[in-house]
Coordinates of C-alpha atoms in Angstrom, one line a residue:
M5 CA 127.2 113.8 41.7
E6 CA 124.3 116.0 40.9
I7 CA 123.4 118.6 43.4
V8 CA 119.6 119.1 43.8
P9 CA 118.7 122.5 45.2
M10 CA 116.4 122.3 48.2
P11 CA 113.4 124.7 48.7
Y12 CA 114.1 127.5 51.1
F13 CA 112.1 127.4 54.3
D14 CA 112.1 130.2 56.9
A15 CA 110.1 129.5 60.1
E16 CA 110.0 133.1 61.0
F17 CA 108.6 134.0 57.6
E18 CA 105.9 131.4 58.1
K19 CA 105.0 133.0 61.4
L20 CA 104.9 136.5 59.7
I21 CA 102.5 135.2 57.1
E22 CA 100.3 133.8 59.9
R23 CA 100.3 137.2 61.7
I24 CA 99.3 139.0 58.5
Y25 CA 96.6 136.5 57.6
P26 CA 95.4 135.1 61.0
P27 CA 92.6 132.5 61.3
K28 CA 89.1 134.0 61.5
V29 CA 86.6 132.6 64.0
C30 CA 82.9 133.5 64.0
I31 CA 80.6 132.5 66.7
D32 CA 76.9 132.5 65.7
N33 CA 74.1 132.1 68.2
N34 CA 71.3 133.2 65.9
T35 CA 71.3 130.7 63.0
C36 CA 70.3 127.7 65.1
Q37 CA 68.0 127.7 68.1
D38 CA 69.4 124.7 69.9
C39 CA 73.2 125.0 69.3
T40 CA 76.0 127.5 68.7
L41 CA 77.6 127.7 65.2
V42 CA 81.3 128.2 65.2
K43 CA 83.0 129.0 61.9
V44 CA 86.7 128.8 61.5
M45 CA 88.4 130.1 58.4
C46 CA 92.2 129.6 58.0
A47 CA 94.8 128.5 55.5
S48 CA 95.0 124.7 55.0
R49 CA 97.8 123.1 57.0
R50 CA 99.2 119.6 57.4
A51 CA 97.6 117.6 60.1
K52 CA 100.7 117.2 62.2
D53 CA 101.3 121.0 62.1
L54 CA 97.7 121.6 63.1
E55 CA 98.0 119.1 66.0
T56 CA 101.2 120.8 67.2
R57 CA 99.7 124.3 67.0
F58 CA 96.5 123.4 68.8
E59 CA 98.0 121.3 71.6
G60 CA 100.7 123.3 73.1
E61 CA 101.6 121.4 76.2
V62 CA 100.2 117.9 75.8
R63 CA 101.1 116.8 79.4
P64 CA 99.5 117.5 82.7
L65 CA 101.8 119.4 85.1
H66 CA 102.2 116.3 87.4
V67 CA 103.7 114.1 84.6
S68 CA 107.2 115.1 83.6
T69 CA 108.6 114.6 80.1
K70 CA 111.3 112.6 81.8
H71 CA 109.0 109.9 83.1
T72 CA 109.9 106.4 81.9
A73 CA 107.0 105.2 79.7
F74 CA 106.1 101.8 78.4
E75 CA 103.6 101.1 75.6
I76 CA 102.0 97.7 75.7
T77 CA 99.7 95.9 73.2
G78 CA 98.5 92.3 73.2
T79 CA 95.6 90.0 73.8
D80 CA 93.2 91.2 76.4
R81 CA 92.4 88.9 79.3
P82 CA 90.9 89.2 82.9
G83 CA 93.5 90.4 85.4
L84 CA 96.1 91.6 82.9
L85 CA 96.3 95.2 84.3
S86 CA 96.5 93.7 87.8
E87 CA 99.4 91.5 86.9
I88 CA 101.2 94.3 85.1
S89 CA 100.9 96.7 88.1
A90 CA 101.9 93.9 90.5
V91 CA 105.1 93.2 88.6
L92 CA 105.9 97.0 88.6
N93 CA 105.4 97.2 92.3
E94 CA 107.6 94.2 92.9
L95 CA 110.3 95.9 90.9
E96 CA 110.0 99.0 93.0
C97 CA 108.5 101.1 90.2
H98 CA 105.8 103.6 91.1
V99 CA 103.1 104.1 88.5
A100 CA 102.7 107.9 88.0
A101 CA 99.9 107.5 85.4
A102 CA 98.4 104.9 83.2
V103 CA 95.8 104.7 80.4
A104 CA 94.4 101.4 79.0
W105 CA 91.9 100.7 76.2
T106 CA 90.4 97.3 75.1
H107 CA 88.7 96.5 71.8
N108 CA 88.0 93.3 69.9
A109 CA 89.9 91.2 72.5
R110 CA 92.9 93.4 72.1
V111 CA 94.5 95.8 74.6
A112 CA 96.6 98.9 74.4
C113 CA 98.2 100.5 77.5
I114 CA 100.6 103.4 78.2
I115 CA 102.2 103.3 81.7
Y116 CA 104.4 106.0 83.1
I117 CA 106.7 104.9 85.9
E118 CA 109.3 106.3 88.3
D119 CA 111.8 104.7 90.7
K120 CA 110.0 103.8 93.9
C121 CA 112.8 104.7 96.2
K122 CA 114.3 107.7 94.4
G123 CA 111.1 109.2 93.1
R124 CA 112.8 109.8 89.8
P125 CA 112.6 108.4 86.3
V126 CA 114.2 105.0 85.7
T127 CA 117.4 106.2 84.0
D128 CA 119.6 103.0 84.4
L129 CA 119.4 101.1 81.1
N130 CA 119.9 97.8 82.8
T131 CA 117.0 98.4 85.2
A132 CA 114.8 99.6 82.3
A133 CA 115.7 96.5 80.4
Q134 CA 114.8 94.3 83.4
V135 CA 111.4 96.0 83.8
Q136 CA 110.7 95.5 80.1
A137 CA 111.7 91.9 80.2
Q138 CA 109.3 91.2 83.2
L139 CA 106.5 93.1 81.5
E140 CA 107.1 91.0 78.3
N141 CA 106.8 87.8 80.5
V142 CA 103.4 89.0 81.8
V143 CA 102.0 89.9 78.4
E144 CA 103.4 86.7 76.8
A145 CA 101.6 84.5 79.4
H146 CA 98.5 82.9 78.1
H147 CA 99.4 83.9 74.5
R148 CA 99.4 81.3 71.9
E149 CA 102.3 80.9 69.5
G150 CA 102.2 83.5 66.8
E151 CA 99.8 85.9 68.5
R152 CA 100.7 89.6 68.3
R153 CA 102.1 91.3 71.4
S154 CA 104.4 94.1 72.1
V155 CA 106.1 95.9 75.0
R156 CA 108.1 99.0 74.0
L157 CA 110.2 101.4 76.1
A158 CA 109.4 104.9 74.9
S159 CA 111.6 108.0 75.1
P160 CA 110.7 111.7 74.7
A161 CA 110.3 112.7 71.1
A162 CA 110.6 116.0 69.4
S163 CA 107.1 115.9 68.0
Q164 CA 104.1 115.7 70.3
T165 CA 101.1 113.4 70.0
H166 CA 97.8 113.5 71.9
T167 CA 97.6 110.5 74.3
E168 CA 94.3 109.3 73.0
R169 CA 95.5 109.6 69.4
R170 CA 98.6 107.5 70.4
L171 CA 96.2 104.8 71.8
H172 CA 94.4 104.9 68.5
Q173 CA 97.7 104.5 66.6
M174 CA 98.8 101.6 68.9
M175 CA 95.5 99.7 68.4
S176 CA 95.5 100.3 64.7
A177 CA 99.1 99.0 64.4
D178 CA 97.9 96.0 66.4
R179 CA 95.2 95.5 63.7
D180 CA 92.3 95.5 66.1
Y181 CA 90.1 96.6 63.2
E182 CA 90.3 93.3 61.4
E183 CA 87.3 91.9 63.2
C184 CA 85.2 95.0 62.5
C185 CA 82.1 95.0 60.3
T186 CA 81.3 98.3 58.4
S187 CA 77.7 97.9 59.6
T188 CA 77.3 97.1 63.3
S189 CA 74.5 96.1 65.6
D190 CA 74.6 99.3 67.5
G191 CA 73.9 101.4 64.4
T192 CA 77.3 102.3 63.1
L193 CA 77.4 102.4 59.3
V194 CA 80.4 103.4 57.2
T195 CA 80.2 103.7 53.4
I196 CA 82.7 104.9 50.8
D197 CA 81.6 106.3 47.4
H198 CA 83.4 108.2 44.7
C199 CA 82.9 111.7 43.5
K200 CA 84.0 111.6 39.8
E201 CA 83.5 115.3 39.2
R202 CA 86.1 116.3 41.8
G203 CA 88.2 113.2 42.1
Y204 CA 87.4 112.6 45.8
A205 CA 86.4 109.5 47.8
V206 CA 83.3 110.3 49.8
V207 CA 83.1 108.8 53.2
N208 CA 79.8 108.7 55.1
V209 CA 79.7 107.7 58.7
R210 CA 76.5 107.2 60.7
S211 CA 76.7 106.3 64.3
R212 CA 75.5 107.1 67.8
D213 CA 76.5 110.7 68.8
R214 CA 79.0 111.0 71.7
P215 CA 81.8 113.3 73.0
K216 CA 85.0 113.2 71.0
L217 CA 83.4 111.3 68.0
L218 CA 84.7 113.9 65.5
F219 CA 88.2 113.7 67.1
D220 CA 88.3 109.9 66.8
T221 CA 87.1 109.9 63.1
V222 CA 89.5 112.6 61.9
C223 CA 92.5 111.0 63.8
A224 CA 91.8 107.7 62.0
L225 CA 91.7 109.4 58.6
T226 CA 94.8 111.5 59.3
D227 CA 96.8 108.5 60.5
M228 CA 95.9 106.6 57.3
Q229 CA 97.4 109.7 55.5
Y230 CA 94.1 110.9 54.0
V231 CA 93.6 114.6 53.5
V232 CA 90.1 116.0 54.2
F233 CA 89.1 118.6 51.6
H234 CA 85.5 119.1 52.6
A235 CA 83.4 117.9 55.5
S236 CA 79.9 118.0 56.8
V237 CA 78.8 117.0 60.3
S238 CA 75.3 117.0 61.8
S239 CA 73.3 115.2 64.5
E240 CA 69.7 114.1 64.7
G241 CA 68.9 113.3 68.3
S242 CA 71.3 110.6 69.4
I243 CA 72.5 109.9 65.9
A244 CA 75.5 111.7 64.3
N245 CA 76.1 111.9 60.5
Q246 CA 79.6 112.7 59.1
E247 CA 80.5 113.2 55.5
Y248 CA 84.1 113.6 54.3
Y249 CA 85.5 114.3 50.9
I250 CA 89.0 112.8 51.1
R251 CA 92.0 111.9 48.9
H252 CA 95.1 110.0 50.0
M253 CA 98.4 112.0 50.1
S254 CA 99.5 109.8 47.2
G255 CA 96.5 110.9 45.1
C256 CA 94.6 107.7 45.6
T257 CA 90.8 108.1 45.6
L258 CA 89.7 104.5 46.3
D259 CA 87.6 104.3 43.1
S260 CA 89.3 101.5 41.2
E261 CA 88.4 97.8 41.4
S262 CA 92.0 97.1 42.5
E263 CA 91.5 99.3 45.6
R264 CA 88.5 97.4 46.9
R265 CA 90.6 95.8 49.6
V266 CA 92.0 99.2 50.6
R267 CA 88.5 100.7 50.6
R268 CA 87.3 98.0 53.0
R269 CA 90.3 98.5 55.3
V270 CA 89.6 102.3 55.5
A271 CA 85.9 101.5 56.5
Q272 CA 87.0 99.0 59.1
C273 CA 89.6 101.4 60.6
L274 CA 86.9 104.1 60.9
T275 CA 84.5 101.7 62.5
A276 CA 87.2 100.6 65.0
A277 CA 88.0 104.2 65.8
I278 CA 84.4 104.8 66.7
E279 CA 84.0 101.6 68.7
R280 CA 87.2 101.9 70.9
R281 CA 85.9 104.6 73.1
V282 CA 82.5 102.9 73.6
S283 CA 83.4 101.2 76.8
H284 CA 81.4 98.4 78.3
G285 CA 80.6 97.8 81.9
L286 CA 80.2 100.0 85.0
R287 CA 82.4 103.0 85.4
L288 CA 84.0 103.3 88.8
D289 CA 85.4 106.7 89.7
I290 CA 88.0 106.7 92.6
C291 CA 89.7 109.6 94.3
M292 CA 92.1 108.8 97.2
R293 CA 95.4 109.8 98.7
N294 CA 98.3 108.8 96.4
R295 CA 100.7 106.2 97.6
L296 CA 103.1 103.6 96.3
G297 CA 101.5 100.5 95.0
L298 CA 98.1 102.0 94.7
L299 CA 97.3 100.8 91.2
S300 CA 98.4 97.3 92.2
D301 CA 96.1 97.2 95.2
V302 CA 93.1 98.6 93.4
T303 CA 93.4 96.3 90.4
R304 CA 94.1 93.3 92.6
A305 CA 90.8 94.0 94.5
F306 CA 89.0 94.0 91.1
R307 CA 90.6 90.7 90.1
E308 CA 90.0 88.9 93.4
N309 CA 86.3 89.9 93.2
G310 CA 85.8 88.6 89.7
L311 CA 85.9 92.0 87.9
S312 CA 87.6 92.6 84.6
V313 CA 88.8 96.0 83.5
S314 CA 87.8 97.0 80.0
R315 CA 89.2 100.6 80.2
A316 CA 91.2 102.5 82.7
E317 CA 92.7 105.9 83.3
I318 CA 94.6 106.9 86.4
G319 CA 96.8 109.7 87.4
T320 CA 97.7 112.1 90.2
R321 CA 96.7 115.6 91.0
Y322 CA 98.7 117.1 93.8
E323 CA 98.5 114.5 96.7
K324 CA 95.5 112.8 95.2
A325 CA 95.2 109.8 92.9
I326 CA 92.2 110.0 90.5
G327 CA 91.1 107.1 88.5
S328 CA 88.3 105.9 86.3
F329 CA 87.8 102.1 85.7
Y330 CA 85.2 100.4 83.4
V331 CA 84.6 97.0 84.9
T332 CA 82.6 93.9 83.9
D333 CA 82.0 90.6 85.4
S334 CA 83.6 87.4 84.1
S335 CA 80.9 87.0 81.4
G336 CA 81.4 90.6 80.1
Q337 CA 78.2 91.9 81.7
D338 CA 77.9 94.9 84.1
A339 CA 79.1 94.2 87.6
N340 CA 76.5 94.2 90.3
L341 CA 76.6 96.8 93.1
E342 CA 77.1 94.2 95.8
T343 CA 80.5 93.2 94.2
V344 CA 81.4 96.9 94.0
E345 CA 80.6 97.4 97.7
M346 CA 83.0 94.5 98.5
V347 CA 85.7 96.2 96.4
R348 CA 85.0 99.5 98.2
K349 CA 85.4 97.9 101.6
E350 CA 88.6 96.3 100.5
I351 CA 90.3 99.4 99.2
G352 CA 88.8 101.6 101.9
V353 CA 87.6 104.6 99.9
P354 CA 84.2 105.8 98.4
V355 CA 83.5 104.6 94.9
L356 CA 81.3 106.6 92.5
V357 CA 79.4 104.1 90.3
V358 CA 78.4 105.3 86.8
G359 CA 76.2 102.8 85.0
K360 CA 76.7 103.1 81.2
S361 CA 75.1 101.2 78.4
L362 CA 74.7 102.3 74.8
G363 CA 74.8 106.0 75.7
R364 CA 72.5 105.9 78.8
T365 CA 74.2 107.1 81.9
S366 CA 73.1 107.0 85.5
E367 CA 75.0 107.6 88.7
T368 CA 74.6 106.2 92.1
S369 CA 76.9 105.7 95.1
T370 CA 77.5 102.8 97.2
S371 CA 76.1 104.7 100.2
S372 CA 72.4 104.4 101.0
T373 CA 70.9 106.9 98.5
S374 CA 67.2 106.5 97.7
R375 CA 66.1 105.8 94.2
S376 CA 64.1 109.1 94.0
E377 CA 67.1 111.1 95.0
S378 CA 69.2 109.2 92.4
S379 CA 66.5 110.0 89.8
D380 CA 66.6 113.7 90.6
L381 CA 70.3 113.8 90.5
E382 CA 70.3 112.0 87.1
D383 CA 68.5 114.9 85.5
R384 CA 70.9 117.6 86.3
P385 CA 74.7 118.1 85.7
R386 CA 77.1 116.7 88.3
F387 CA 80.7 116.9 89.2
S388 CA 82.4 113.8 87.8
L389 CA 85.7 112.4 88.9
G390 CA 86.2 111.1 85.4
T391 CA 85.8 114.6 84.0
L392 CA 88.3 115.9 86.5
L393 CA 90.7 113.1 85.6
W394 CA 90.6 113.8 81.9
S395 CA 90.9 117.5 82.5
Q396 CA 94.3 116.6 83.9
L397 CA 95.1 113.4 81.9
E398 CA 93.5 113.6 78.4
R399 CA 96.7 115.3 77.3
L400 CA 98.9 112.7 79.1
S401 CA 102.2 112.7 77.3
G402 CA 102.1 110.9 74.0
N403 CA 105.3 112.8 73.6
F404 CA 107.2 109.5 73.4
R405 CA 108.5 107.3 70.6
P406 CA 109.7 103.7 70.6
I407 CA 113.4 103.3 71.2
K408 CA 114.9 101.5 68.2
S409 CA 117.0 98.4 69.1

């Protein structure tokens, strides 16, 4: 048997090199009048290494690494989150945190649970298997034969992944991008050309500007195993322009005729990554005292009043439960405030309503606030429960991997 020598790797030596040649950051407030220019110069690293170095802890303090986590994907339908939370409540499982996205009639959800009576993770394998089986029954209901669906029990993994990146990965694996067009009605346009001189594929993305747009785009490229060699990002009013010079880790540059199908899939995946975070409907921010069965009660109130959840994030901070829900009516349009008031009365807490449509945001409350006051408030920054939630939850543990059967 031939013995192949392996390259020597010393982690401490790598750290020494980094201390000798640390990254350089330059903050420039003079070049542009309306923005701050931040220049970062450092050695090129693999994307996974970069993610690990820049995240640190990826979990809020209130969510332990030992929480039992379930990853769910399947066909979206009204009342699904309500049915899932109701089953967990019946099985005496308390939802510590949950995040759900929907896109192209598909849903991806990560739910963290603990034993309702013991207040600890579900460690008994038989109990965990029973919970998984019941969740599979809920997700399978109303599915036609052959439709994709998945319920996975996840366990702590050595590597760490940002929660939102994990949701992107789950939806991509569920092939939610298949219905995407590379040119959409809301202005998103993705084109891929070839730079023969340097041997790169050139990706141009034009879309509405929004927070975390760059994060979503780069995550999509990285998860498809494309390396970004050069990039340019700019914005013109509400429009963002991104240009990437990329090459696959295998060396593929998407220039041949045989790679046309791959080129189209890359464009579709980028379009999907941009669209997933563009939620539809009214955003309802809720802050209330945490208690057992809370998610089940809130989502049941939505369902019974004809509201469908298109996106949700909920977690706990100290003794409080903080949640943001994007809801629509049965036809997919924004819910009216009368329905929201009925929900508020049913759950018994104030609800902050954030109307959102194609980048326009306005905030009102269900209390009697005059239109002029609302208009004045709209023009200045406000505290947002959604912002507070994500300051605690946006790094919600993606530090889980599926358990292989």
